[in-house]
Amino acid sequence: MGVNYSTSDAACPECTLVQDRYETGPGQHVLLEPRYEPPAHTVPAGHRWITHPDRTATNTEDAELPTGTLCRIPHSLVCPCNEEPSSPPVLKALWRYNSGLLAHFDPRASEAG
C-alpha cells in the first residue's frame, strides 16, 4: 500500500492516516492535517502553513501574521508514529487525537492496557 500522490489527499507513509496534500513548489509537497485550522499564534513559527485555492501551501516561516490568522499544521509534527510533542498544547492535543485513531495499531497502547 503506497502513498497516492495523484489526488489531493494522501496517506501518511508512517501511520497511514489520510492527510491533505498541498504543493509547495515544483515537485514538492507537504501533508497537512485535515479539517483543522488553529489560530496561527498557537503554532510555533516555521510550522504555520497557509493554504490557497489552487491546492498550494506557503510556509510563513517566522513572519508576523495578522491577529486572527488561521493556519494549517504539517502532519509530521503530530504523526502518532513520532514522539509526542513537548509543546505547545495545540500540537500535544492533536498528536493525542491522532494516536487515539491508531490505538488499535499501536503496540504501546496494547501493552499499557
PDB file of C-alpha atoms in Angstrom:
ATOM      1  CA  MET A   1       0.000   0.000   0.000  1.00  0.00           C
ATOM      2  CA  GLY A   2       1.747   3.121  -1.192  1.00  0.00           C
ATOM      3  CA  VAL A   3       1.028   6.802  -0.972  1.00  0.00           C
ATOM      4  CA  ASN A   4      -1.251   8.063  -3.724  1.00  0.00           C
ATOM      5  CA  TYR A   5       0.182  11.394  -4.841  1.00  0.00           C
ATOM      6  CA  SER A   6      -2.206  11.730  -7.776  1.00  0.00           C
ATOM      7  CA  THR A   7      -5.059  13.003  -5.586  1.00  0.00           C
ATOM      8  CA  SER A   8      -5.459  15.920  -3.219  1.00  0.00           C
ATOM      9  CA  ASP A   9      -5.421  13.501  -0.282  1.00  0.00           C
ATOM     10  CA  ALA A  10      -2.608  11.132   0.571  1.00  0.00           C
ATOM     11  CA  ALA A  11      -1.946   8.674   3.351  1.00  0.00           C
ATOM     12  CA  CYS A  12       0.978   9.292   5.677  1.00  0.00           C
ATOM     13  CA  PRO A  13       3.636   6.703   4.802  1.00  0.00           C
ATOM     14  CA  GLU A  14       4.262   6.144   8.531  1.00  0.00           C
ATOM     15  CA  CYS A  15       0.814   5.915  10.145  1.00  0.00           C
ATOM     16  CA  THR A  16      -1.441   5.643   7.056  1.00  0.00           C
ATOM     17  CA  LEU A  17      -3.833   8.370   8.267  1.00  0.00           C
ATOM     18  CA  VAL A  18      -5.203  10.303   5.290  1.00  0.00           C
ATOM     19  CA  GLN A  19      -3.878  13.859   5.058  1.00  0.00           C
ATOM     20  CA  ASP A  20      -4.398  16.843   2.783  1.00  0.00           C
ATOM     21  CA  ARG A  21      -1.621  17.060   0.195  1.00  0.00           C
ATOM     22  CA  TYR A  22      -0.589  20.538  -0.954  1.00  0.00           C
ATOM     23  CA  GLU A  23       2.059  21.536  -3.465  1.00  0.00           C
ATOM     24  CA  THR A  24       4.790  23.769  -2.076  1.00  0.00           C
ATOM     25  CA  GLY A  25       6.838  24.198  -5.240  1.00  0.00           C
ATOM     26  CA  PRO A  26       7.790  22.307  -8.376  1.00  0.00           C
ATOM     27  CA  GLY A  27       7.901  18.638  -7.400  1.00  0.00           C
ATOM     28  CA  GLN A  28       7.495  19.443  -3.689  1.00  0.00           C
ATOM     29  CA  HIS A  29       4.559  18.870  -1.369  1.00  0.00           C
ATOM     30  CA  VAL A  30       3.530  18.852   2.275  1.00  0.00           C
ATOM     31  CA  LEU A  31       0.971  16.709   4.082  1.00  0.00           C
ATOM     32  CA  LEU A  32      -1.236  18.889   6.267  1.00  0.00           C
ATOM     33  CA  GLU A  33      -3.650  17.825   8.984  1.00  0.00           C
ATOM     34  CA  PRO A  34      -7.158  17.726   7.506  1.00  0.00           C
ATOM     35  CA  ARG A  35     -10.102  19.769   8.811  1.00  0.00           C
ATOM     36  CA  TYR A  36      -8.071  21.654  11.401  1.00  0.00           C
ATOM     37  CA  GLU A  37      -7.016  25.318  11.281  1.00  0.00           C
ATOM     38  CA  PRO A  38      -5.801  26.663  14.629  1.00  0.00           C
ATOM     39  CA  PRO A  39      -5.023  30.317  15.248  1.00  0.00           C
ATOM     40  CA  ALA A  40      -1.523  30.930  13.908  1.00  0.00           C
ATOM     41  CA  HIS A  41      -0.305  32.415  17.189  1.00  0.00           C
ATOM     42  CA  THR A  42      -0.784  28.987  18.860  1.00  0.00           C
ATOM     43  CA  VAL A  43       1.562  27.218  16.419  1.00  0.00           C
ATOM     44  CA  PRO A  44       5.364  27.627  16.586  1.00  0.00           C
ATOM     45  CA  ALA A  45       6.947  29.803  13.909  1.00  0.00           C
ATOM     46  CA  GLY A  46       8.208  27.762  10.992  1.00  0.00           C
ATOM     47  CA  HIS A  47       5.330  25.285  11.269  1.00  0.00           C
ATOM     48  CA  ARG A  48       2.497  27.563  10.114  1.00  0.00           C
ATOM     49  CA  TRP A  49       1.166  26.826   6.644  1.00  0.00           C
ATOM     50  CA  ILE A  50      -1.292  28.962   4.709  1.00  0.00           C
ATOM     51  CA  THR A  51      -3.270  27.159   2.005  1.00  0.00           C
ATOM     52  CA  HIS A  52      -4.502  28.609  -1.268  1.00  0.00           C
ATOM     53  CA  PRO A  53      -7.468  27.680  -3.507  1.00  0.00           C
ATOM     54  CA  ASP A  54      -5.128  26.240  -6.167  1.00  0.00           C
ATOM     55  CA  ARG A  55      -4.040  23.469  -3.716  1.00  0.00           C
ATOM     56  CA  THR A  56      -0.707  25.106  -2.966  1.00  0.00           C
ATOM     57  CA  ALA A  57       0.572  25.976   0.503  1.00  0.00           C
ATOM     58  CA  THR A  58       3.065  28.505   1.802  1.00  0.00           C
ATOM     59  CA  ASN A  59       5.122  28.186   4.977  1.00  0.00           C
ATOM     60  CA  THR A  60       5.000  31.533   6.771  1.00  0.00           C
ATOM     61  CA  GLU A  61       8.417  30.868   8.360  1.00  0.00           C
ATOM     62  CA  ASP A  62       8.768  33.406  11.197  1.00  0.00           C
ATOM     63  CA  ALA A  63       6.651  36.137   9.607  1.00  0.00           C
ATOM     64  CA  GLU A  64       4.402  38.083  11.939  1.00  0.00           C
ATOM     65  CA  LEU A  65       0.829  37.336  10.943  1.00  0.00           C
ATOM     66  CA  PRO A  66      -2.256  39.495  11.464  1.00  0.00           C
ATOM     67  CA  THR A  67      -4.326  38.776  14.556  1.00  0.00           C
ATOM     68  CA  GLY A  68      -6.936  36.146  13.836  1.00  0.00           C
ATOM     69  CA  THR A  69      -4.978  34.414  11.066  1.00  0.00           C
ATOM     70  CA  LEU A  70      -5.655  30.688  10.879  1.00  0.00           C
ATOM     71  CA  CYS A  71      -3.069  28.232   9.651  1.00  0.00           C
ATOM     72  CA  ARG A  72      -2.553  24.564   8.906  1.00  0.00           C
ATOM     73  CA  ILE A  73      -0.198  22.167  10.693  1.00  0.00           C
ATOM     74  CA  PRO A  74       2.126  19.719   8.945  1.00  0.00           C
ATOM     75  CA  HIS A  75       1.165  16.147   9.775  1.00  0.00           C
ATOM     76  CA  SER A  76       4.785  15.245  10.551  1.00  0.00           C
ATOM     77  CA  LEU A  77       4.557  17.290  13.775  1.00  0.00           C
ATOM     78  CA  VAL A  78       1.608  15.306  15.084  1.00  0.00           C
ATOM     79  CA  CYS A  79       2.056  11.915  13.426  1.00  0.00           C
ATOM     80  CA  PRO A  80       1.341   9.262  16.074  1.00  0.00           C
ATOM     81  CA  CYS A  81       4.385   7.298  14.859  1.00  0.00           C
ATOM     82  CA  ASN A  82       6.599  10.123  16.138  1.00  0.00           C
ATOM     83  CA  GLU A  83       7.172  11.101  19.749  1.00  0.00           C
ATOM     84  CA  GLU A  84       4.569  13.293  21.437  1.00  0.00           C
ATOM     85  CA  PRO A  85       5.472  16.983  21.044  1.00  0.00           C
ATOM     86  CA  SER A  86       6.601  18.603  24.287  1.00  0.00           C
ATOM     87  CA  SER A  87       4.706  21.812  23.455  1.00  0.00           C
ATOM     88  CA  PRO A  88       2.606  23.787  22.600  1.00  0.00           C
ATOM     89  CA  PRO A  89      -0.733  22.430  23.826  1.00  0.00           C
ATOM     90  CA  VAL A  90      -2.318  22.544  20.348  1.00  0.00           C
ATOM     91  CA  LEU A  91       0.295  20.112  18.987  1.00  0.00           C
ATOM     92  CA  LYS A  92       0.111  17.841  22.022  1.00  0.00           C
ATOM     93  CA  ALA A  93      -3.684  17.626  21.745  1.00  0.00           C
ATOM     94  CA  LEU A  94      -3.620  16.839  18.029  1.00  0.00           C
ATOM     95  CA  TRP A  95      -0.906  14.196  18.490  1.00  0.00           C
ATOM     96  CA  ARG A  96      -3.030  12.554  21.202  1.00  0.00           C
ATOM     97  CA  TYR A  97      -6.111  12.665  18.966  1.00  0.00           C
ATOM     98  CA  ASN A  98      -4.202  11.032  16.097  1.00  0.00           C
ATOM     99  CA  SER A  99      -2.774   8.444  18.493  1.00  0.00           C
ATOM    100  CA  GLY A 100      -6.313   7.561  19.543  1.00  0.00           C
ATOM    101  CA  LEU A 101      -7.251   6.967  15.915  1.00  0.00           C
ATOM    102  CA  LEU A 102      -4.447   4.414  15.695  1.00  0.00           C
ATOM    103  CA  ALA A 103      -4.664   2.950  19.196  1.00  0.00           C
ATOM    104  CA  HIS A 104      -5.508  -0.492  17.839  1.00  0.00           C
ATOM    105  CA  PHE A 105      -2.285  -0.433  15.766  1.00  0.00           C
ATOM    106  CA  ASP A 106      -0.037   0.989  18.481  1.00  0.00           C
ATOM    107  CA  PRO A 107       1.793  -1.752  20.392  1.00  0.00           C
ATOM    108  CA  ARG A 108       2.498   0.674  23.237  1.00  0.00           C
ATOM    109  CA  ALA A 109      -1.264   1.163  23.745  1.00  0.00           C
ATOM    110  CA  SER A 110      -1.980  -2.558  23.886  1.00  0.00           C
ATOM    111  CA  GLU A 111       0.879  -3.173  26.321  1.00  0.00           C
ATOM    112  CA  ALA A 112      -0.371  -0.386  28.608  1.00  0.00           C
ATOM    113  CA  GLY A 113      -3.959  -1.512  28.725  1.00  0.00           C
TER     114      GLY A 113
END
